[in-house]
């Protein structure tokens, strides 16, 4: 082999070595990026599993030490607020609530039996509850037969079934403790027995719930129609076990009414179509895929808080390089600033032209902030920016409405009550039980919020008592 052939062979080997080196470097970079993504994921899981109590430091800018609220509006730090003196005292009940009036007077001096001269009088109020006693009403229903036509009749209907029945007060007690106080079956039976000497079984509690769901179904449908007439609604979902299998409970509410609706079903998009069928307005939700293709005639608003929460967690995540951390912090600050401008625009009186101009201006600001940079290699940071690009128009839909909200906190608070119930009861044993829970919880919780002073009266009317 001459010199030229050896040179060609060496050059070929060199090219192969360079290609192998390039492939090895690319593989190393991919492994390093995968390792970084896994470390970020582990840190995220650790924060979820071992989360500590939230402090004021958690609301601070990851890079500056100033609070998130201070970024939106700088306010001078004032002195700590003090509670007024009257806040430590119970309010005086009105005369209409006074059930008895006792007068405590003296005729003679207790020390020397001398005459007394009245100086003044002090009036106090004792708020108490009566002794826990049950009432038993024995009803004898006489049955008659007409002497002419032979028709049998009674003054009131004779109910079928067992002779000893539970009254309306016990049934409302069970419903209140089940759906408002989230009390378990065991605690309901204990409370009724200890306080009222009434024994009740789990089967009777289930029968009360099933009976009330039938009676409250028309009110449930009325709540659904009321929500669909609103300009804007908030919708969210949470897991709900049925027979130990994973199922879901959907929640629908609105910032313009106290009504709350729950719907038991799967997590498929068909539930969204069923809940929002006939609604024409703005629906606020998170970024779950079932909300992506809403029925025609309505607009979609994406929750800003979900995106801000992810951006904030990412900005404070370890295992990021300095360049990546600065990119994440800058992205979070830009999002927080845009969100603050949205809130300021919504707090002003509604003017379509001003809102439209603000929407265009903020959209351009978002488009400048969510561009991918060469250092945005962590999967979570890249996906978050791509998410804001995908929903860039849905993030500003609320500016076109008078009552729409830019966040979905209302729906999450609406579901919070049933989430606590789920942690106590672990869901329902049957699909029918899940539907019964949805109907009863919707009507009873709506009445509880809507009629705080006459709750039991209004619930009794709806139940036909």
Coordinates of C-alpha atoms in Angstrom, one line a residue:
X1 CA 0.0 0.0 0.0
X2 CA 1.5 3.3 -1.1
X3 CA 1.4 6.6 0.8
X4 CA -1.7 7.9 -1.0
X5 CA -3.7 4.8 -0.2
X6 CA -2.6 4.9 3.5
X7 CA -3.7 8.6 3.6
X8 CA -7.1 7.8 2.2
X9 CA -7.5 4.9 4.7
X10 CA -6.5 7.2 7.6
X11 CA -8.9 9.9 6.5
X12 CA -11.7 7.3 6.3
X13 CA -10.9 6.1 9.8
X14 CA -10.8 9.7 11.0
X15 CA -14.3 10.4 9.6
X16 CA -15.7 7.2 11.2
X17 CA -14.1 8.2 14.5
X18 CA -15.6 11.7 14.2
X19 CA -19.0 10.3 13.4
X20 CA -18.8 7.9 16.3
X21 CA -17.7 10.8 18.6
X22 CA -20.6 12.9 17.4
X23 CA -23.0 10.1 18.1
X24 CA -21.5 9.5 21.5
X25 CA -21.8 13.2 22.4
X26 CA -25.4 13.3 21.2
X27 CA -26.2 10.2 23.2
X28 CA -24.4 11.7 26.3
X29 CA -26.4 14.9 25.9
X30 CA -29.6 12.9 25.6
X31 CA -28.8 10.9 28.7
X32 CA -27.8 14.1 30.6
X33 CA -31.1 15.7 29.6
X34 CA -33.1 12.6 30.6
X35 CA -31.2 12.5 33.9
X36 CA -32.1 16.1 34.6
X37 CA -35.8 15.5 33.7
X38 CA -35.8 12.6 36.1
X39 CA -34.2 14.6 38.9
X40 CA -36.8 17.3 38.4
X41 CA -39.6 14.7 38.5
X42 CA -38.1 13.2 41.7
X43 CA -38.0 16.6 43.3
X44 CA -41.6 17.3 42.2
X45 CA -42.7 14.0 43.7
X46 CA -40.8 14.7 46.9
X47 CA -42.5 18.1 47.3
X48 CA -45.9 16.4 46.8
X49 CA -45.3 13.5 49.2
X50 CA -43.4 15.5 51.9
X51 CA -44.9 18.9 51.5
X52 CA -44.5 21.2 54.5
X53 CA -46.9 23.8 55.7
X54 CA -47.1 26.8 53.4
X55 CA -45.4 29.9 54.8
X56 CA -45.1 33.4 53.6
X57 CA -41.7 32.6 52.1
X58 CA -43.4 30.3 49.7
X59 CA -45.2 33.2 48.0
X60 CA -41.9 35.0 47.4
X61 CA -40.2 35.6 44.0
X62 CA -37.7 32.7 43.6
X63 CA -35.0 35.2 42.7
X64 CA -35.7 38.4 44.6
X65 CA -37.3 37.7 47.9
X66 CA -40.3 40.0 47.2
X67 CA -43.8 38.5 47.5
X68 CA -46.0 37.7 44.5
X69 CA -48.5 40.3 45.5
X70 CA -45.8 43.0 45.6
X71 CA -45.0 42.4 41.9
X72 CA -48.6 43.3 41.0
X73 CA -49.0 46.3 43.2
X74 CA -46.5 47.8 45.5
X75 CA -48.0 48.8 48.8
X76 CA -46.2 50.2 51.8
X77 CA -46.0 47.8 54.6
X78 CA -48.3 48.9 57.4
X79 CA -48.7 47.9 61.0
X80 CA -50.3 44.6 62.0
X81 CA -54.1 44.9 62.0
X82 CA -55.7 44.6 65.3
X83 CA -59.2 43.2 65.9
X84 CA -61.9 45.5 67.2
X85 CA -63.0 45.0 70.8
X86 CA -66.6 44.0 69.8
X87 CA -65.3 41.1 67.7
X88 CA -64.5 39.2 70.9
X89 CA -68.1 39.3 72.0
X90 CA -71.2 37.5 70.9
X91 CA -73.8 39.7 69.2
X92 CA -77.1 40.5 71.1
X93 CA -79.9 38.3 69.7
X94 CA -83.1 40.2 68.5
X95 CA -86.2 40.2 70.6
X96 CA -87.9 37.8 68.1
X97 CA -85.4 35.1 69.2
X98 CA -86.0 35.5 72.9
X99 CA -88.0 32.5 74.2
X100 CA -88.1 33.4 77.9
X101 CA -87.5 36.4 80.1
X102 CA -86.4 36.0 83.7
X103 CA -86.3 39.0 86.1
X104 CA -84.0 38.7 89.2
X105 CA -85.0 41.3 91.8
X106 CA -84.4 41.9 95.5
X107 CA -86.9 43.2 98.1
X108 CA -84.7 43.5 101.2
X109 CA -80.9 43.8 101.9
X110 CA -79.3 40.4 102.3
X111 CA -76.9 41.7 104.9
X112 CA -79.1 43.8 107.3
X113 CA -82.6 43.2 106.0
X114 CA -82.9 47.0 105.2
X115 CA -84.8 48.7 102.4
X116 CA -83.3 48.8 98.9
X117 CA -83.2 51.5 96.3
X118 CA -82.8 50.3 92.7
X119 CA -79.8 51.8 90.9
X120 CA -79.9 50.2 87.5
X121 CA -80.4 46.8 85.7
X122 CA -78.1 44.7 83.7
X123 CA -79.5 42.5 80.9
X124 CA -77.6 39.4 79.8
X125 CA -78.6 36.7 77.3
X126 CA -78.0 32.9 77.6
X127 CA -78.1 31.1 74.4
X128 CA -78.6 27.4 74.8
X129 CA -80.2 24.3 73.2
X130 CA -83.1 22.3 74.8
X131 CA -82.4 18.9 76.3
X132 CA -82.0 16.1 73.7
X133 CA -85.3 14.2 73.8
X134 CA -87.1 12.4 71.0
X135 CA -90.8 12.7 70.4
X136 CA -93.0 9.7 69.5
X137 CA -96.4 10.3 68.0
X138 CA -98.8 7.4 68.0
X139 CA -101.2 7.6 65.1
X140 CA -104.4 5.5 65.0
X141 CA -105.9 5.6 61.5
X142 CA -109.5 4.5 61.4
X143 CA -110.7 2.9 58.3
X144 CA -114.3 3.1 57.2
X145 CA -116.6 1.6 54.5
X146 CA -119.4 3.5 52.9
X147 CA -122.8 2.0 53.7
X148 CA -124.1 2.9 50.2
X149 CA -121.2 2.2 47.8
X150 CA -119.0 0.1 50.0
X151 CA -115.8 2.1 49.3
X152 CA -113.2 1.9 52.0
X153 CA -111.6 5.2 53.1
X154 CA -109.4 6.8 55.7
X155 CA -108.8 10.4 56.7
X156 CA -105.1 10.1 55.9
X157 CA -103.4 7.4 53.7
X158 CA -102.1 4.3 55.5
X159 CA -98.5 4.0 54.5
X160 CA -97.3 0.6 53.4
X161 CA -94.5 -1.2 55.1
X162 CA -93.5 -1.3 58.8
X163 CA -95.5 0.4 61.5
X164 CA -92.7 2.3 63.1
X165 CA -91.3 5.1 60.9
X166 CA -88.8 7.9 61.1
X167 CA -90.1 11.4 61.0
X168 CA -89.1 14.4 58.8
X169 CA -86.8 15.8 61.6
X170 CA -84.7 12.6 61.7
X171 CA -84.5 12.4 57.9
X172 CA -83.3 16.0 57.6
X173 CA -80.9 15.4 60.4
X174 CA -79.4 12.5 58.5
X175 CA -79.2 14.5 55.2
X176 CA -77.6 17.5 56.9
X177 CA -75.0 15.3 58.6
X178 CA -74.3 13.3 55.5
X179 CA -73.9 16.1 52.9
X180 CA -73.1 19.2 54.9
X181 CA -71.1 17.9 57.8
X182 CA -69.6 14.9 55.9
X183 CA -70.4 12.6 58.8
X184 CA -69.9 8.9 58.4
X185 CA -72.8 6.4 58.8
X186 CA -71.2 5.2 62.1
X187 CA -71.1 8.7 63.6
X188 CA -74.7 9.4 62.5
X189 CA -75.9 6.3 64.3
X190 CA -73.9 7.1 67.4
X191 CA -75.1 10.7 67.4
X192 CA -78.8 9.8 67.1
X193 CA -78.5 7.2 69.7
X194 CA -76.5 9.2 72.2
X195 CA -78.3 12.5 71.9
X196 CA -81.9 11.5 71.0
X197 CA -82.1 7.8 71.9
X198 CA -83.1 6.9 68.4
X199 CA -81.6 3.8 66.9
X200 CA -81.0 3.8 63.1
X201 CA -79.2 1.3 60.8
X202 CA -77.0 1.9 57.8
X203 CA -79.8 0.5 55.6
X204 CA -82.3 3.1 56.9
X205 CA -79.8 5.8 56.2
X206 CA -79.4 4.6 52.6
X207 CA -83.2 4.4 52.3
X208 CA -83.4 8.0 53.4
X209 CA -80.8 9.1 50.9
X210 CA -82.5 7.2 48.1
X211 CA -86.0 8.6 49.0
X212 CA -84.7 12.1 49.1
X213 CA -82.9 11.8 45.7
X214 CA -86.2 11.0 44.1
X215 CA -87.9 14.0 45.7
X216 CA -85.0 16.4 45.0
X217 CA -84.6 15.3 41.3
X218 CA -86.7 18.2 40.0
X219 CA -84.8 20.7 42.1
X220 CA -81.5 19.2 40.7
X221 CA -82.7 19.7 37.2
X222 CA -83.7 23.2 38.1
X223 CA -80.2 24.0 39.4
X224 CA -78.8 22.6 36.1
X225 CA -81.0 24.9 34.0
X226 CA -80.2 27.8 36.2
X227 CA -76.5 27.3 35.7
X228 CA -76.8 27.0 32.0
X229 CA -78.6 30.4 31.9
X230 CA -75.5 32.2 33.4
X231 CA -73.1 34.2 31.3
X232 CA -70.1 32.2 32.6
X233 CA -69.5 28.9 34.5
X234 CA -66.6 27.1 36.1
X235 CA -66.2 23.3 35.7
X236 CA -63.8 20.8 37.2
X237 CA -63.7 17.1 38.1
X238 CA -62.3 14.9 40.9
X239 CA -61.9 11.2 41.4
X240 CA -64.7 9.3 43.0
X241 CA -64.5 5.5 43.7
X242 CA -67.4 3.2 42.7
X243 CA -67.1 -0.4 43.8
X244 CA -63.4 0.3 44.4
X245 CA -62.9 1.3 40.7
X246 CA -61.8 4.7 39.7
X247 CA -64.7 7.0 38.6
X248 CA -65.2 10.7 38.6
X249 CA -67.5 13.4 40.0
X250 CA -67.9 16.6 37.9
X251 CA -68.7 19.9 39.5
X252 CA -70.4 22.9 37.8
X253 CA -70.8 26.3 39.4
X254 CA -70.9 30.0 38.4
X255 CA -69.6 33.3 39.9
X256 CA -73.1 34.8 39.5
X257 CA -75.1 32.3 41.5
X258 CA -74.8 30.2 44.6
X259 CA -76.0 27.1 42.8
X260 CA -73.7 24.1 42.7
X261 CA -74.2 21.0 40.5
X262 CA -72.4 17.6 40.7
X263 CA -72.5 14.9 38.1
X264 CA -71.3 11.3 38.5
X265 CA -69.7 9.6 35.5
X266 CA -66.4 8.7 33.8
X267 CA -63.7 11.2 32.9
X268 CA -64.6 11.2 29.2
X269 CA -65.5 14.3 27.2
X270 CA -69.1 13.1 26.9
X271 CA -69.7 14.3 30.5
X272 CA -68.7 17.8 29.5
X273 CA -71.0 17.8 26.6
X274 CA -73.9 16.6 28.8
X275 CA -73.2 19.2 31.5
X276 CA -72.9 22.1 29.1
X277 CA -75.5 21.1 26.6
X278 CA -77.5 24.3 25.8
X279 CA -75.1 26.6 27.5
X280 CA -73.8 29.6 25.5
X281 CA -71.2 31.6 27.3
X282 CA -67.7 31.3 28.8
X283 CA -66.6 28.1 30.5
X284 CA -63.5 28.3 32.7
X285 CA -61.5 25.1 33.3
X286 CA -58.0 23.7 33.6
X287 CA -56.1 22.2 30.6
X288 CA -57.5 18.7 30.8
X289 CA -58.1 17.3 27.3
X290 CA -61.9 16.7 27.8
X291 CA -62.4 20.5 27.7
X292 CA -60.4 21.0 24.5
X293 CA -63.4 20.6 22.1
X294 CA -66.3 22.3 23.9
X295 CA -69.8 22.2 22.2
X296 CA -70.5 24.9 19.7
X297 CA -71.8 28.3 20.9
X298 CA -69.5 28.7 23.9
X299 CA -66.0 30.1 24.6
X300 CA -63.3 28.6 26.7
X301 CA -61.2 30.2 29.4
X302 CA -58.0 28.4 30.6
X303 CA -57.2 28.7 34.3
X304 CA -54.2 31.0 34.9
X305 CA -53.6 29.7 38.4
X306 CA -52.8 26.2 37.2
X307 CA -50.2 27.5 34.8
X308 CA -48.7 30.0 37.3
X309 CA -48.5 27.2 39.9
X310 CA -46.5 25.0 37.5
X311 CA -44.3 27.9 36.4
X312 CA -43.5 28.8 40.0
X313 CA -42.7 25.2 41.0
X314 CA -40.4 25.0 38.0
X315 CA -38.6 28.3 38.8
X316 CA -37.7 27.0 42.2
X317 CA -36.8 23.5 41.1
X318 CA -33.3 22.1 41.8
X319 CA -31.0 20.5 39.2
X320 CA -31.5 23.4 36.7
X321 CA -28.5 25.2 35.3
X322 CA -28.1 28.9 35.9
X323 CA -29.2 29.7 32.4
X324 CA -32.2 27.4 32.6
X325 CA -33.2 28.8 36.0
X326 CA -33.1 32.4 34.8
X327 CA -35.2 31.4 31.8
X328 CA -37.8 29.7 34.1
X329 CA -37.8 32.7 36.5
X330 CA -38.2 35.2 33.7
X331 CA -41.1 33.2 32.2
X332 CA -42.8 33.0 35.6
X333 CA -42.4 36.7 36.2
X334 CA -43.8 37.5 32.7
X335 CA -46.8 35.2 33.3
X336 CA -47.5 36.7 36.7
X337 CA -47.3 40.2 35.3
X338 CA -49.8 39.4 32.5
X339 CA -52.1 37.8 35.0
X340 CA -52.0 41.0 37.1
X341 CA -52.9 43.1 34.1
X342 CA -55.8 40.8 33.4
X343 CA -57.1 41.2 37.0
X344 CA -56.7 45.0 36.8
X345 CA -58.7 45.1 33.5
X346 CA -61.5 42.9 35.0
X347 CA -61.8 45.2 38.0
X348 CA -62.6 48.1 35.7
X349 CA -66.1 48.8 34.3
X350 CA -66.8 46.7 31.2
X351 CA -66.0 48.5 28.0
X352 CA -65.7 46.2 24.9
X353 CA -63.2 48.4 23.1
X354 CA -60.9 48.8 26.0
X355 CA -61.1 45.1 26.8
X356 CA -60.3 44.2 23.2
X357 CA -57.3 46.5 23.1
X358 CA -56.0 45.1 26.4
X359 CA -56.5 41.5 25.1
X360 CA -54.4 42.3 22.0
X361 CA -51.7 44.0 24.0
X362 CA -51.4 41.2 26.5
X363 CA -51.5 38.5 23.8
X364 CA -48.4 40.0 22.2
X365 CA -46.7 40.2 25.6
X366 CA -47.5 36.5 26.1
X367 CA -46.2 35.6 22.7
X368 CA -42.9 37.4 23.5
X369 CA -42.5 35.5 26.8
X370 CA -43.3 31.9 25.8
X371 CA -40.8 31.6 22.9
X372 CA -38.6 28.6 23.3
X373 CA -34.9 29.4 24.1
X374 CA -31.9 27.2 23.3
X375 CA -31.5 26.5 27.1
X376 CA -35.2 25.4 27.5
X377 CA -34.2 21.7 27.3
X378 CA -36.0 20.5 30.5
X379 CA -39.2 18.7 29.4
X380 CA -41.4 20.4 32.0
X381 CA -40.2 23.9 31.0
X382 CA -40.5 23.2 27.3
X383 CA -44.0 21.6 27.6
X384 CA -45.2 24.6 29.8
X385 CA -44.2 27.1 27.2
X386 CA -45.8 25.0 24.4
X387 CA -49.0 24.8 26.5
X388 CA -49.2 28.6 26.7
X389 CA -48.7 28.7 22.9
X390 CA -51.4 26.2 22.3
X391 CA -53.9 28.0 24.6
X392 CA -52.7 31.6 23.9
X393 CA -56.2 32.8 22.8
X394 CA -58.1 30.8 25.5
X395 CA -56.0 32.5 28.2
X396 CA -57.7 35.9 27.5
X397 CA -61.3 34.9 26.8
X398 CA -62.5 36.3 30.1
X399 CA -61.7 39.8 28.9
X400 CA -64.7 39.5 26.5
X401 CA -67.2 38.8 29.3
X402 CA -68.5 40.8 32.2
X403 CA -68.5 38.0 34.8
X404 CA -66.0 35.3 33.5
X405 CA -63.0 34.5 35.8
X406 CA -59.4 34.0 34.7
X407 CA -58.9 31.2 37.2
X408 CA -60.8 28.1 38.2
X409 CA -60.5 28.5 42.0
X410 CA -64.3 28.7 42.3
X411 CA -64.8 25.2 40.8
X412 CA -62.0 23.8 43.0
X413 CA -63.6 25.3 46.1
X414 CA -66.9 23.9 45.0
X415 CA -65.4 20.4 44.7
X416 CA -63.5 20.7 48.0
X417 CA -66.5 19.7 50.0
X418 CA -67.1 16.4 48.1
X419 CA -63.3 15.7 48.2
X420 CA -63.4 15.7 52.0
X421 CA -66.5 13.5 51.8
X422 CA -64.6 11.1 49.5
X423 CA -61.7 10.8 52.0
X424 CA -64.1 9.8 54.7
X425 CA -66.4 7.5 52.8
X426 CA -64.0 6.3 50.0
X427 CA -66.7 6.9 47.3
X428 CA -69.8 4.8 46.6
X429 CA -70.6 1.1 46.5
X430 CA -72.7 1.3 43.3
X431 CA -73.1 3.6 40.3
X432 CA -76.7 4.2 41.5
X433 CA -75.3 5.3 44.9
X434 CA -72.9 7.7 43.1
X435 CA -75.9 9.3 41.2
X436 CA -77.9 9.5 44.4
X437 CA -75.0 11.3 46.1
X438 CA -74.6 13.8 43.2
X439 CA -78.3 14.7 43.3
X440 CA -78.6 15.1 47.1
X441 CA -75.2 16.9 47.4
X442 CA -76.1 19.4 44.6
X443 CA -79.5 20.4 46.1
X444 CA -78.6 20.2 49.8
X445 CA -75.3 22.2 49.5
X446 CA -77.0 24.8 47.2
X447 CA -79.8 25.3 49.8
X448 CA -77.3 25.4 52.6
X449 CA -75.4 28.3 50.9
X450 CA -78.5 30.0 49.6
X451 CA -80.7 29.9 52.7
X452 CA -78.3 30.1 55.7
X453 CA -81.1 31.1 58.1
X454 CA -84.0 29.0 56.8
X455 CA -82.1 26.0 55.5
X456 CA -84.2 23.3 57.1
X457 CA -87.4 25.1 56.3
X458 CA -86.5 25.3 52.6
X459 CA -85.2 21.7 52.5
X460 CA -88.4 20.5 54.1
X461 CA -90.5 22.2 51.4
X462 CA -88.4 20.6 48.7
X463 CA -88.8 17.2 50.3
X464 CA -92.5 17.7 50.7
X465 CA -92.5 17.6 54.5

